[in-house]
XYZ file of C-alpha atoms in Angstrom:
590
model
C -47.029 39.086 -38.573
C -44.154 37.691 -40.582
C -41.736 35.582 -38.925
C -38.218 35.867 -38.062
C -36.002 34.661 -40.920
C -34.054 32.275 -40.003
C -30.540 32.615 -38.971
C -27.584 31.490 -41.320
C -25.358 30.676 -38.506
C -25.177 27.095 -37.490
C -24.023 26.319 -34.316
C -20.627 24.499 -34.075
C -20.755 21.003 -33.883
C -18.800 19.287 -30.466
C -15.503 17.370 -31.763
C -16.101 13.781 -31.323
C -12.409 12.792 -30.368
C -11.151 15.351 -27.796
C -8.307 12.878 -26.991
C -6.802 13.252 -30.521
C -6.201 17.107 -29.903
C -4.964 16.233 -26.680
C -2.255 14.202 -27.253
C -1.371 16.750 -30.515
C -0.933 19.620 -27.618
C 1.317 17.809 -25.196
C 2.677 14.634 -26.302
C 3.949 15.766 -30.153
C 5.081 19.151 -29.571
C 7.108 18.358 -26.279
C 10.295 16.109 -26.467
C 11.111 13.907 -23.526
C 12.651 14.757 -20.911
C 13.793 11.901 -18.732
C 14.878 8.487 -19.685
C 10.923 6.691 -19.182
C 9.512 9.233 -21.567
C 12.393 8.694 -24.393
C 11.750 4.888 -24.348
C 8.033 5.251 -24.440
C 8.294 8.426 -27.168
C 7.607 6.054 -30.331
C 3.971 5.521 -28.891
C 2.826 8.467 -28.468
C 1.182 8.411 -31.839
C -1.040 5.408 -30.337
C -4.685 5.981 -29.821
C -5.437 2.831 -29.179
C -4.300 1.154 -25.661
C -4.102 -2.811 -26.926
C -1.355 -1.500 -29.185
C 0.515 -0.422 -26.069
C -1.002 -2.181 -23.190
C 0.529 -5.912 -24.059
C 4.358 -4.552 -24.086
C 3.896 -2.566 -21.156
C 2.271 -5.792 -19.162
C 4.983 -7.928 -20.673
C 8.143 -5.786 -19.745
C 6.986 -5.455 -16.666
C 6.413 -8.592 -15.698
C 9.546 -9.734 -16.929
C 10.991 -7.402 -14.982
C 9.172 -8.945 -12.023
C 9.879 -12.665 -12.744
C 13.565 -11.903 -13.165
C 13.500 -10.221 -9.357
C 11.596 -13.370 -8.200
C 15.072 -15.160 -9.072
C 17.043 -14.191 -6.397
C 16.925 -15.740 -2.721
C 13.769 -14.571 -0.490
C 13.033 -13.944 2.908
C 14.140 -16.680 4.871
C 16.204 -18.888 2.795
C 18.614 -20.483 4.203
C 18.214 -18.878 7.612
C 16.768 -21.293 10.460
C 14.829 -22.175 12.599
C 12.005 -19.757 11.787
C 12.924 -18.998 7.799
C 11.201 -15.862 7.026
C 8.213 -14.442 5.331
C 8.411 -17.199 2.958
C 7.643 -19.963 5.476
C 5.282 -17.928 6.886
C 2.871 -17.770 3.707
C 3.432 -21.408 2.519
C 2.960 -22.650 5.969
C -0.448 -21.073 5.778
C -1.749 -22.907 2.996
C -0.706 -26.005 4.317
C -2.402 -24.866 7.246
C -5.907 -23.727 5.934
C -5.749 -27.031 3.231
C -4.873 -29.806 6.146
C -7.145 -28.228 9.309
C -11.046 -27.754 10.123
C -11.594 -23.980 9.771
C -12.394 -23.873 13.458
C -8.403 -24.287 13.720
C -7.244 -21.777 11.616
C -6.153 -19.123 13.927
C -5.585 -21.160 16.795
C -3.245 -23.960 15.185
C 0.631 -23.571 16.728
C 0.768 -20.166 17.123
C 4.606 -20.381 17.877
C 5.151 -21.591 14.230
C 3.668 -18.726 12.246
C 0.627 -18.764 13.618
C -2.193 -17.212 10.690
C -2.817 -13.093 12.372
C -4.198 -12.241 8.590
C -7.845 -11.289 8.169
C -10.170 -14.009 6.098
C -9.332 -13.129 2.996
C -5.822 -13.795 3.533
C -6.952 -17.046 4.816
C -9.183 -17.767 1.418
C -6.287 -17.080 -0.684
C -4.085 -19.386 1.202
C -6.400 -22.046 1.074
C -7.109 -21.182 -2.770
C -3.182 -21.811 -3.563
C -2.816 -24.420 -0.835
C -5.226 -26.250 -2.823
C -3.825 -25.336 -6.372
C -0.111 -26.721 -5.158
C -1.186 -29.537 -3.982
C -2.668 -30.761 -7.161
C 0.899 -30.181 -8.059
C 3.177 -31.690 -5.434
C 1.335 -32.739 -2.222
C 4.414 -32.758 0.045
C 4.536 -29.060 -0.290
C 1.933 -28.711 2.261
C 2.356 -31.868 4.175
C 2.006 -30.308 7.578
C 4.474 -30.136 9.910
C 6.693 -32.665 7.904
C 7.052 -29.590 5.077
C 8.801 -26.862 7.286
C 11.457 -24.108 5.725
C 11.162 -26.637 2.552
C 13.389 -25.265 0.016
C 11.961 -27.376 -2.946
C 13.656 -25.044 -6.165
C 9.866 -25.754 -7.959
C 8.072 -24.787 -4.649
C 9.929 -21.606 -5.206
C 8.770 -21.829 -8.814
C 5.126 -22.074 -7.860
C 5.401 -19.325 -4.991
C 6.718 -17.268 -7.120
C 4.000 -17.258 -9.728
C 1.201 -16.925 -7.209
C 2.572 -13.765 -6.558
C 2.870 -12.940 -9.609
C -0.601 -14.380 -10.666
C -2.628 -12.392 -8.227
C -0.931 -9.111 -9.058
C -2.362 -9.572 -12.924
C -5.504 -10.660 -11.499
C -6.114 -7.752 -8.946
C -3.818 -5.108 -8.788
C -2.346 -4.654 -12.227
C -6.144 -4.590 -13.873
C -7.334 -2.461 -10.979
C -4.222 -0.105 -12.077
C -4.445 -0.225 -15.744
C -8.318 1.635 -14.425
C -7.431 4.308 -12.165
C -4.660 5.541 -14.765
C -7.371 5.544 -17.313
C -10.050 7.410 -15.481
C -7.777 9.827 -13.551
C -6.130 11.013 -16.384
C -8.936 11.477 -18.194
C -10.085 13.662 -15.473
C -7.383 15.422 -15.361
C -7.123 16.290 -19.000
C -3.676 14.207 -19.539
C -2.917 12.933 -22.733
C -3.395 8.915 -23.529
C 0.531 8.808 -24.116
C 1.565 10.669 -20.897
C -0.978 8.147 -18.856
C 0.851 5.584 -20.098
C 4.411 6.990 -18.868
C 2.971 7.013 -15.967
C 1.284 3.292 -15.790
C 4.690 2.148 -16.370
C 6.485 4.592 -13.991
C 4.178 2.626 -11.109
C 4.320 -0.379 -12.219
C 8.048 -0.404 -11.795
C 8.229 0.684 -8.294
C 11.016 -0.882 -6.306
C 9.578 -1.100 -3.262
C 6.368 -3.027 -4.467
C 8.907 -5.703 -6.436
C 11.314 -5.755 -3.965
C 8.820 -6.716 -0.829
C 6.238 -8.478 -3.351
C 8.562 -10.390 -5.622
C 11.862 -10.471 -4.016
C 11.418 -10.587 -0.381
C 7.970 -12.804 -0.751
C 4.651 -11.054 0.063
C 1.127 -10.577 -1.253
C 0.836 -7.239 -0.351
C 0.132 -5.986 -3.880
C -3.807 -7.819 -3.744
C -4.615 -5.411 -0.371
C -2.943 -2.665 -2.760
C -4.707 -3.588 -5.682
C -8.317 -3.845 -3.970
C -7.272 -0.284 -2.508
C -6.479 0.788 -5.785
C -10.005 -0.484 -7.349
C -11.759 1.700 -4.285
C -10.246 4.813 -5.116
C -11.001 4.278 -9.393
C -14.560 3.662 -8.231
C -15.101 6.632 -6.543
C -13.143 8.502 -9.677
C -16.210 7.073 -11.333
C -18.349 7.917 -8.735
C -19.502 4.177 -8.376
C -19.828 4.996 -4.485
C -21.161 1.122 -3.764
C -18.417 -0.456 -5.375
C -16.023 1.340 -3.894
C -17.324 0.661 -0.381
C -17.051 -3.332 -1.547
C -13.740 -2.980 -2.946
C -12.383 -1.502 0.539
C -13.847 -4.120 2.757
C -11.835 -6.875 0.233
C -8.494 -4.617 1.448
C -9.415 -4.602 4.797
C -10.589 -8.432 4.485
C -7.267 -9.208 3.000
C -4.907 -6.992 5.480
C -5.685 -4.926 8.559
C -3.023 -3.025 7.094
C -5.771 -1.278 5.092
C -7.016 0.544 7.831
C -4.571 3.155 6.835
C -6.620 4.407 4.233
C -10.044 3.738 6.417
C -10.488 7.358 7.430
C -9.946 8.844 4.083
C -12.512 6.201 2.432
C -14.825 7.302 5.345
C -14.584 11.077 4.929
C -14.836 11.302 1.306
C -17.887 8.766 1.104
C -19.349 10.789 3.982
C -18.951 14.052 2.344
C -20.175 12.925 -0.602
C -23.186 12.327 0.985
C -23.447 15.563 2.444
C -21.832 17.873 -0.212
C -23.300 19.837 -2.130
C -26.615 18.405 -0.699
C -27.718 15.793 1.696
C -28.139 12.497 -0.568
C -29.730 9.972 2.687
C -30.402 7.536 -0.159
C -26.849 7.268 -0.754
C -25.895 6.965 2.427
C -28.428 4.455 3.345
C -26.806 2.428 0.809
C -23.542 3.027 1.243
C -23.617 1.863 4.231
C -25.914 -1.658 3.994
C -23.225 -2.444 1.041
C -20.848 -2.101 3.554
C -22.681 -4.030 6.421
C -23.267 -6.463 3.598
C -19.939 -7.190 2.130
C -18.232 -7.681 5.903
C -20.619 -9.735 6.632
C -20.191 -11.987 3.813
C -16.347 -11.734 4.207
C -16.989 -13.835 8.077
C -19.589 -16.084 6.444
C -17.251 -18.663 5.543
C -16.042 -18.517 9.432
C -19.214 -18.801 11.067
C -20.303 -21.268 8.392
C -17.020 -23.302 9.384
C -17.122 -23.093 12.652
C -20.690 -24.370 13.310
C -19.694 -27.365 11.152
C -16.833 -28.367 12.857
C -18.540 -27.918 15.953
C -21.818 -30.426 14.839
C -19.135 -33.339 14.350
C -17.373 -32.601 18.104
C -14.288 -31.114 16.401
C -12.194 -28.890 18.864
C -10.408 -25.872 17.782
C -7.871 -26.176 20.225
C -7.215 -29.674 20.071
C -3.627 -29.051 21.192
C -4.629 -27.294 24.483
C -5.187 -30.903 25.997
C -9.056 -30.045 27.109
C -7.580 -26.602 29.423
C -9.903 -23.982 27.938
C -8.460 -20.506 28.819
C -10.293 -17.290 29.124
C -10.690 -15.652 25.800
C -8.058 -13.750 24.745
C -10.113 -10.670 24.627
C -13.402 -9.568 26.050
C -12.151 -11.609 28.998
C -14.984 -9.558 31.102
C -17.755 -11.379 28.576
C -16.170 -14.984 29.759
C -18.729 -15.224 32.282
C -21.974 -14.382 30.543
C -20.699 -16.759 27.645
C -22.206 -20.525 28.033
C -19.538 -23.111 26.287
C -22.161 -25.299 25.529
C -24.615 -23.062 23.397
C -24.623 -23.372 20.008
C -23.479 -19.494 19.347
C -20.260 -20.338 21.068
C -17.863 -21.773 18.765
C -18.639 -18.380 16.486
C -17.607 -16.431 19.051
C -14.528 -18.262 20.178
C -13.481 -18.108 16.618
C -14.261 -14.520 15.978
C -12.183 -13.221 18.922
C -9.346 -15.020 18.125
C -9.335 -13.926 14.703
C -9.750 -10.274 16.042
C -6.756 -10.830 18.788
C -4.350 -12.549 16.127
C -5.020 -9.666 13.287
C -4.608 -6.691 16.190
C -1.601 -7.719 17.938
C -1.944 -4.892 20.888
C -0.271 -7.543 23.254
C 3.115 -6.961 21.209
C 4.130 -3.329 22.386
C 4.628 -0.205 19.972
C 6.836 -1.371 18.071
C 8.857 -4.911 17.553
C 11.483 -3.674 14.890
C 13.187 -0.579 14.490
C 10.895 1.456 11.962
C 11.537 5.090 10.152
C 8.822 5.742 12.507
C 7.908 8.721 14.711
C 7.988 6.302 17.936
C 11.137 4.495 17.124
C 13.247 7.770 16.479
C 12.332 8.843 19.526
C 12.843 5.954 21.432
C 16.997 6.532 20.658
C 16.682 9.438 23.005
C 13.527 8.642 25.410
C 14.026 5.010 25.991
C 9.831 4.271 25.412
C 10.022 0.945 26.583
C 10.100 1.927 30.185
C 6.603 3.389 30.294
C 3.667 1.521 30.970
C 1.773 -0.108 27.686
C -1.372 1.515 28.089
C 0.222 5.261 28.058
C 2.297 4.266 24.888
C -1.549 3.408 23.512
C -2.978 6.099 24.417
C -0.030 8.403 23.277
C -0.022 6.057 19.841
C -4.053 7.065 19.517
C -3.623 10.742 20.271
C -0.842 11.052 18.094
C -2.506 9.064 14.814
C -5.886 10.934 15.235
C -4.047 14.535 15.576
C -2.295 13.539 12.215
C -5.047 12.315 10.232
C -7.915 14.833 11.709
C -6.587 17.767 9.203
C -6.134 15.672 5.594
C -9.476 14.084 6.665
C -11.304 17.238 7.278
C -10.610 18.951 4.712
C -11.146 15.966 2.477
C -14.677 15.764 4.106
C -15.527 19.437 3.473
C -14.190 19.454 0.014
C -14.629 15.335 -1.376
C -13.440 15.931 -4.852
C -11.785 13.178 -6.523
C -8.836 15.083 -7.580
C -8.055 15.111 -4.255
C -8.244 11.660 -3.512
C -4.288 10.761 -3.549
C -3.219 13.562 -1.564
C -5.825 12.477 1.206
C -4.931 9.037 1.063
C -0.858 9.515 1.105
C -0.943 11.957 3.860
C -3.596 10.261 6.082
C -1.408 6.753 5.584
C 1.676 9.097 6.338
C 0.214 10.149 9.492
C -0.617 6.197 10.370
C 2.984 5.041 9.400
C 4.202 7.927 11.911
C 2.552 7.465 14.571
C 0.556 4.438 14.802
C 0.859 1.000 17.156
C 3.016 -1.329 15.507
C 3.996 -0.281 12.490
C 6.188 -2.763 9.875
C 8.742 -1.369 7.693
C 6.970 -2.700 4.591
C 3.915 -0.685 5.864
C 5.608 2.205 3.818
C 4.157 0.724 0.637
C 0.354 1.953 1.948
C 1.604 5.819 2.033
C 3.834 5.387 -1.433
C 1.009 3.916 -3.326
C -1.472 6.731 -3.158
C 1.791 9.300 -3.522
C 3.263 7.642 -6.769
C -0.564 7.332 -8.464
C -0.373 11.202 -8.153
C 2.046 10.398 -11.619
C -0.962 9.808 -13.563
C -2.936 13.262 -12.549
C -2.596 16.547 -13.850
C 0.938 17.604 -13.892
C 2.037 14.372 -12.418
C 5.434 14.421 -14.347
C 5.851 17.798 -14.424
C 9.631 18.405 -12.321
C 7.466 19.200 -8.912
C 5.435 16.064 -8.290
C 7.785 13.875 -9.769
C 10.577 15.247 -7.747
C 8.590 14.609 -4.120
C 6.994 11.157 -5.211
C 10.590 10.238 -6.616
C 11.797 11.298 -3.108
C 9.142 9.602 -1.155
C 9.921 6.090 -3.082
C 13.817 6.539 -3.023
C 13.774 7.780 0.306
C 11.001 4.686 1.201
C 12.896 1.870 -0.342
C 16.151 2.654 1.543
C 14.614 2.331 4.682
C 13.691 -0.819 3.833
C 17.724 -1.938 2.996
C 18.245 -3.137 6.125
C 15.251 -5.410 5.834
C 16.572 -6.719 3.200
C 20.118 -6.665 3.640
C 19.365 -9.302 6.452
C 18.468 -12.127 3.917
C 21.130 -10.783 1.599
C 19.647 -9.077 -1.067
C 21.627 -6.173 -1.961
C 21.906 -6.787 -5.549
C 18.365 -6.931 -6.409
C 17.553 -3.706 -4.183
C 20.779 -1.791 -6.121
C 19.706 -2.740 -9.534
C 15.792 -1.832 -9.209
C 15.960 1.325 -6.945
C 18.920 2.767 -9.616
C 16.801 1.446 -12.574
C 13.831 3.502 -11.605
C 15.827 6.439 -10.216
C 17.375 6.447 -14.104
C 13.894 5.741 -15.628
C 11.969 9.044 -13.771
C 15.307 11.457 -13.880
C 16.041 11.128 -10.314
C 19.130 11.328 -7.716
C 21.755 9.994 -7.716
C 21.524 9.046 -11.603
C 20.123 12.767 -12.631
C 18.865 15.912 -10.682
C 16.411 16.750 -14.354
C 13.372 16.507 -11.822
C 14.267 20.114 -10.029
C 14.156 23.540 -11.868
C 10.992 23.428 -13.691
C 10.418 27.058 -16.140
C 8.277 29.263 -14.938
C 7.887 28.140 -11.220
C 8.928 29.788 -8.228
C 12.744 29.599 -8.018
C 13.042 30.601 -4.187
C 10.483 27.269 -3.724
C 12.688 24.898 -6.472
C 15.604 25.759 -5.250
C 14.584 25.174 -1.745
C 12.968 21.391 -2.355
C 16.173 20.539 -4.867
C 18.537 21.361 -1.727
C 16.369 19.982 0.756
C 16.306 16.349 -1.639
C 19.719 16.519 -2.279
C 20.650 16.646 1.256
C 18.997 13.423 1.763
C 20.288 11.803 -1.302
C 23.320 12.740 -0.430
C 23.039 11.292 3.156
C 21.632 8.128 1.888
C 24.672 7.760 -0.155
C 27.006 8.121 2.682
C 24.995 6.308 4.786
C 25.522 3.492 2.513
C 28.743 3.720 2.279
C 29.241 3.688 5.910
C 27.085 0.720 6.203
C 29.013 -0.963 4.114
C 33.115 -0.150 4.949
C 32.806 1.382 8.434
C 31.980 -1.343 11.073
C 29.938 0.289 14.213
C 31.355 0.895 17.641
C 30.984 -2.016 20.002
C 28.657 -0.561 22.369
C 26.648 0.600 19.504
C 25.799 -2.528 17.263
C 23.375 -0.856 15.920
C 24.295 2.787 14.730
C 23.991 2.290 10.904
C 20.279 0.883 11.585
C 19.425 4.170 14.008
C 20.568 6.616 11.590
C 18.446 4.883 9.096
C 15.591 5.237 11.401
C 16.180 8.880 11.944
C 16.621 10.293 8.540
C 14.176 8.026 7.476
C 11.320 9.190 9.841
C 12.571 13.044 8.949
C 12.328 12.805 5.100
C 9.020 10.832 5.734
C 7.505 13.837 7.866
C 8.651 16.140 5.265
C 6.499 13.735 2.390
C 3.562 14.296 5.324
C 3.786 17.944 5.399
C 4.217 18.237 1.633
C 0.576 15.722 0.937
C -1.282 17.961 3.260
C -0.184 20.954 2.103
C -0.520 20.417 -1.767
C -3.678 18.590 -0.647
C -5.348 22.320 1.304
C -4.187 24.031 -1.534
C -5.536 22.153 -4.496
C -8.689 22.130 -2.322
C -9.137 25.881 -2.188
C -10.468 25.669 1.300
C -8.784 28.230 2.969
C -8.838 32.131 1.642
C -6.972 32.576 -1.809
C -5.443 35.847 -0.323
C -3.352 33.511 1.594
C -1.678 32.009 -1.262
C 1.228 34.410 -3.210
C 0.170 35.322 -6.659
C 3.000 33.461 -8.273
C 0.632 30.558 -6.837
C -2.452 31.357 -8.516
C -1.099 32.354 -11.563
C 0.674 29.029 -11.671
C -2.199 26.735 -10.980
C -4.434 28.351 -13.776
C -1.647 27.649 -16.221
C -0.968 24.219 -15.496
C-alpha cells in the first residue's frame, strides 16, 4: 500500500522573543499618561535591563541619601532621643555585652524587644562602626550622641542594607510578576520605580531612622519565590522576616494558606509538605542557634545575665507556672531563661492595646468607648476575635484558590485586617499592608487608572497618618516634598485627579471611587490646614491627632474592603452569575 504523501504544510515555528512584541503592543503605541511614565518614555525601546537598571538604582538612591539629610527621630529631644538612640544603642549593646545579656541589659534605656536577627544586624554594624570610631558605641558613656559622622555612618547602614536585601529582592518580584502577568519590560520598570519611591518607606526608613525595609525586603523575596514556585525558599525567606521583626507576622497567615494550599490544590503533594515544613523547622532553628550557642558559653565561664539584678532572681517573666519544675542549676537553664525573655521583650502583651494613638480600629473607638477601663484580658480576647474574623475570609479563599496572581491582594488585605484590629499596633506598621498593595503596580493592569487610583490612595492616605509622627521631631519639609513628589510622579490628588475615569469601565463604579478619594483628599487637605493655623480647644489638646485617627482608620477599612473584594473576584471563587456583565466583559479585555 502506498504511503501518505507527505504534507506541504510546515508547522509554524514559536517566536523566540515574545517580549519584543510585547513591548511593540503596549509601550510604543500608547503615550504616557502621568508624569512617571513621560520621564521614563525614552526607555521604552530598551530590551535590555542593565541599560536601565543603573539610573533607576542611582536616582533613587539619591533621592534617599538626600532625605537622610534632614534631622531624625530623636535629635535634639532628651532624655530618651528617639528611634535613633534606640538602634545605635543596640549595637553598642550586642558589641560590648555576653549574649546572655542581650535582652536583659537596662531595659529602661531601650531595652533590645527585636527578634535575633535584629540583634545580628546590630552586632554586624556595631562591629563595622567601631572599626571606625570606637566611642560611638562606648556604652553608657555614648548616649543620644549626636556625632554629625555617626549620623553619616547610620545613615548609610540604612541605606546599605536596603541595596543588599530589599532593593535586589524588588528588582525580582517586578521581573517575575510581570512576566506573569504579560506586562511589558518598559511598563515593569514604571512600576519598579513607582515603589521604589514610596514616601512612607523613605520617610520612616531614611528620614525618621529605621530598618524596616530588610523585614520588607525578606518579605518581598518570599512572595517572588513562590511567583517562581521555589516553595522552600520562600518558607526560608519568611522565617528571616519574622527573625528580623515580629512585625512580620502580619503576613504569617497568608504565607501559611497559600503554602498549604499549594500542597493540597489541585492534588495532595505530602512530599512537599513534608518539606516545606522541615525547611521551616530548620531555618528557625538555626535563627536561635546563635542564642543557645551564647548562652551556654557565657554560662560555662559563671557569667550572669542579669548581673544588674544584684543576685534577686525573679520568676520568669512568662511561663511563671513552669518556675517550679525548672532547676537553676541544670545545664538547660540558661537557654531557657534566655529564650523567654527574648519571647516576653519581642511580644509586649504587658503594654495594653495600644500605647499611641493609631488609625486603628481600637483607637477610633476608644474616642467614644473609653477602652482603657475594661479589664486587659477582654481587650485580648476582643483584639484576637477581631484579627482572626478579618483575616479568616482573604485567607480562605487564598487557601482554596493559591494562585500567585493573587498573592498581593491576600497579603494587603490580611495585613489590613492585622493593622485594624490587632494588639499593639505602631503607626509605622502601615508600611506591612502598603507594601503588598503598591507591588500590585507591577501586575497586570497595575497602572491602569483603577489600581493606581486605590494603591495611590492607600499610600497618600497611609503617609498622612503618619504626619503627626513625624511632625513631633519636626520634619514637615521632608514629608511635604516626598508625599507631593510621588503624588505628581503617579497622577494623583492633590497634584492631578488623571488616575479616575478610565475608557471603557463602569462609570457608575469610577465615578463612585473618584468621589469617594476625593472626599478624603480633600479632608486631608483641610485637616492640614487646621493642624497647622487653628490651635485646638483647651480641653481637647488633642483634636487634630483624633481626627487623624478617625479618617485614617475609615479610608484604611475602605483599602480592606477594596483587597478582599478585588482579591474574591480575581479568584473566581464564587458563581460568575454574581458578577454584572460589564465585569466579565472587562476582565477578558484587560
Amino acid at each position: 500500500m502506498a504511503s501518505a504523501a507527505p504534507s506541504p504544510h510546515k508547522p509554524r515555528r514559536k517566536s523566540k522573543k515574545p517580549a519584543a512584541s510585547v513591548i511593540k503592543s503596549e509601550a510604543l503605541v500608547r503615550t504616557p499618561s502621568f508624569p512617571l511614565a513621560a520621564f521614563l518614555w525614552p526607555a521604552r525601546t530598551s530590551l535590555s535591563q542593565w541599560e536601565v537598571l543603573p539610573l533607576i538604582l542611582m536616582a533613587v538612591g539619591l533621592f534617599r541619601w538626600a532625605a537622610g539629610l534632614w534631622g531624625y527621630s530623636g535629635f535634639q529631644k532628651p532624655p530618651m532621643y528617639g528611634d535613633y538612640e534606640a538602634q545605635r544603642h543596640w549595637m553598642e549593646v550586642t558589641t560590648q555585652l555576653p549574649i546572655s545579656q542581650w535582652y536583659f541589659h537596662d531595659l529602661q534605656w531601650w531595652g533590645l524587644d527585636y527578634p535575633p536577627l535584629t540583634a545580628y544586624h546590630s552586632w554586624l554594624l556595631g562591629k563595622i562602626g567601631a572599626l571606625i570610631d570606637p566611642s560611638w558605641f562606648a556604652l553608657y558613656t555614648s548616649r543620644g550622641s549626636e556625632d554629625p559622622i555617626l549620623k553619616i555612618f547610620m545613615r548609610a547602614t540604612v541605606i546599605i542594607s536596603e541595596y543588599l536585601i530589599y532593593i535586589p529582592a524588588l528588582v525580582i518580584f517586578v521581573r517575575r510578576f510581570s512576566r506573569m502577568s504579560g506586562v511589558a519590560q518598559w511598563t515593569a520598570w514604571v512600576a519598579l520605580v513607582a515603589i521604589l519611591m514610596q514616601p512612607a518607606t523613605i520617610l520612616i526608613d531614611h528620614v525618621h531612622f529605621q530598618y524596616n525595609t530588610v523585614m520588607l525586603g525578606f518579605v518581598t523575596a518570599s512572595m517572588s519565590s513562590m511567583v517562581a514556585g521555589r516553595y522552600m525558599w520562600a518558607a526560608i525567606f519568611f522565617v528571616a522576616a519574622l527573625g528580623f521583626k515580629q512585625m512580620a507576622l502580619y503576613y504569617a497567615p497568608a504565607v501559611f494558606s497559600f503554602l498549604l494550599g499549594s500542597c493540597i490544590f489541585p492534588r495532595i503533594n505530602a512530599g512537599r509538605f513534608i518539606i516545606i515544613a522541615g525547611v521551616t523547622a530548620l531555618s528557625f532553628a538555626l535563627l536561635i542557634l546563635p542564642l543557645v550557642l551564647g548562652a551556654l558559653y557565657d554560662a560555662s565561664r559563671g557569667i550572669d545575665s542579669r548581673p544588674d539584678l544584684d543576685g534577686l532572681r525573679p520568676p520568669l517573666p512568662i511561663f511563671t507556672q513552669l518556675e517550679s519544675y525548672l532547676d537553676e542549676k541544670a545545664v538547660y537553664y540558661p537557654v531557657v531563661e534566655l529564650l523567654v525573655q527574648m519571647v516576653h521583650r519581642v511580644f509586649p502583651f504587658a503594654r495594653g492595646l495600644f500605647e499611641d494613638k493609631v488609625a486603628n480600629f481600637w483607637c477610633a473607638a476608644n474616642v467614644v468607648i473609653k477602652l482603657r477601663h475594661y479589664p486587659t484580658a477582654l481587650l485580648q480576647r476582643a483584639s484576637l476575635v477581631a484579627t482572626l474574623a478579618s483575616i479568616a475570609p482573604p485567607n480562605f479563599v487564598l487557601f482554596l484558590r493559591p494562585r500567585k496572581e493573587l498573592l498581593p491582594y491576600a497579603f494587603a488585605a490580611t495585613a489590613w485586617g492585622f493593622f485594624l484590629f490587632s494588639y499593639q499596633v505602631h503607626e509605622k506598621s502601615a508600611l506591612l499592608p502598603l507594601l503588598p498593595m503598591t507591588l500590585l503596580l507591577a501586575g497586570k493592569q497595575g497602572l491602569g487608572k483603577d489600581i493606581r487610583a486605590w494603591v495611590g490612595f492607600a499610600n497618600m492616605l497611609g503617609v498622612w497618618t503618619m504626619f503627626p509622627l513625624l511632625q513631633r521631631v519636626d520634619l514637615r519639609v521632608p514629608y511635604a516634598v516626598l508625599t507631593l513628589l510621588w503624588a505628581y510622579l503617579l497622577g494623583l490628588p492633590p497634584t492631578s485627579t488623571s488616575a479616575y475615569f478610565q475608557e471603557g469601565e463602569n462609570v457608575w463604579a469610577q465615578w463612585a471611587t473618584a468621589v469617594i478619594h476625593g472626599a478624603f483628599y480633600l479632608a486631608m487637605g483641610v485637616w492640614h490646614v487646621a493642624e497647622m493655623f487653628v490651635p485646638p480647644p483647651v480641653d481637647k489638646p488633642d483634636l487634630w491627632v483624633v481626627a487623624n485617627v478617625g479618617l485614617g482608620a475609615t479610608g484604611f477599612a475602605l483599602c480592606y474592603v477594596w483587597c478582599l473584594w478585588k482579591l474574591t473576584v480575581e479568584s473566581d471563587i464564587l458563581p460568575k452569575r454574581l458578577w454584572p456583565a460589564k465585569m466579565d466583559a472587562s476582565k477578558k479585555t484587560q
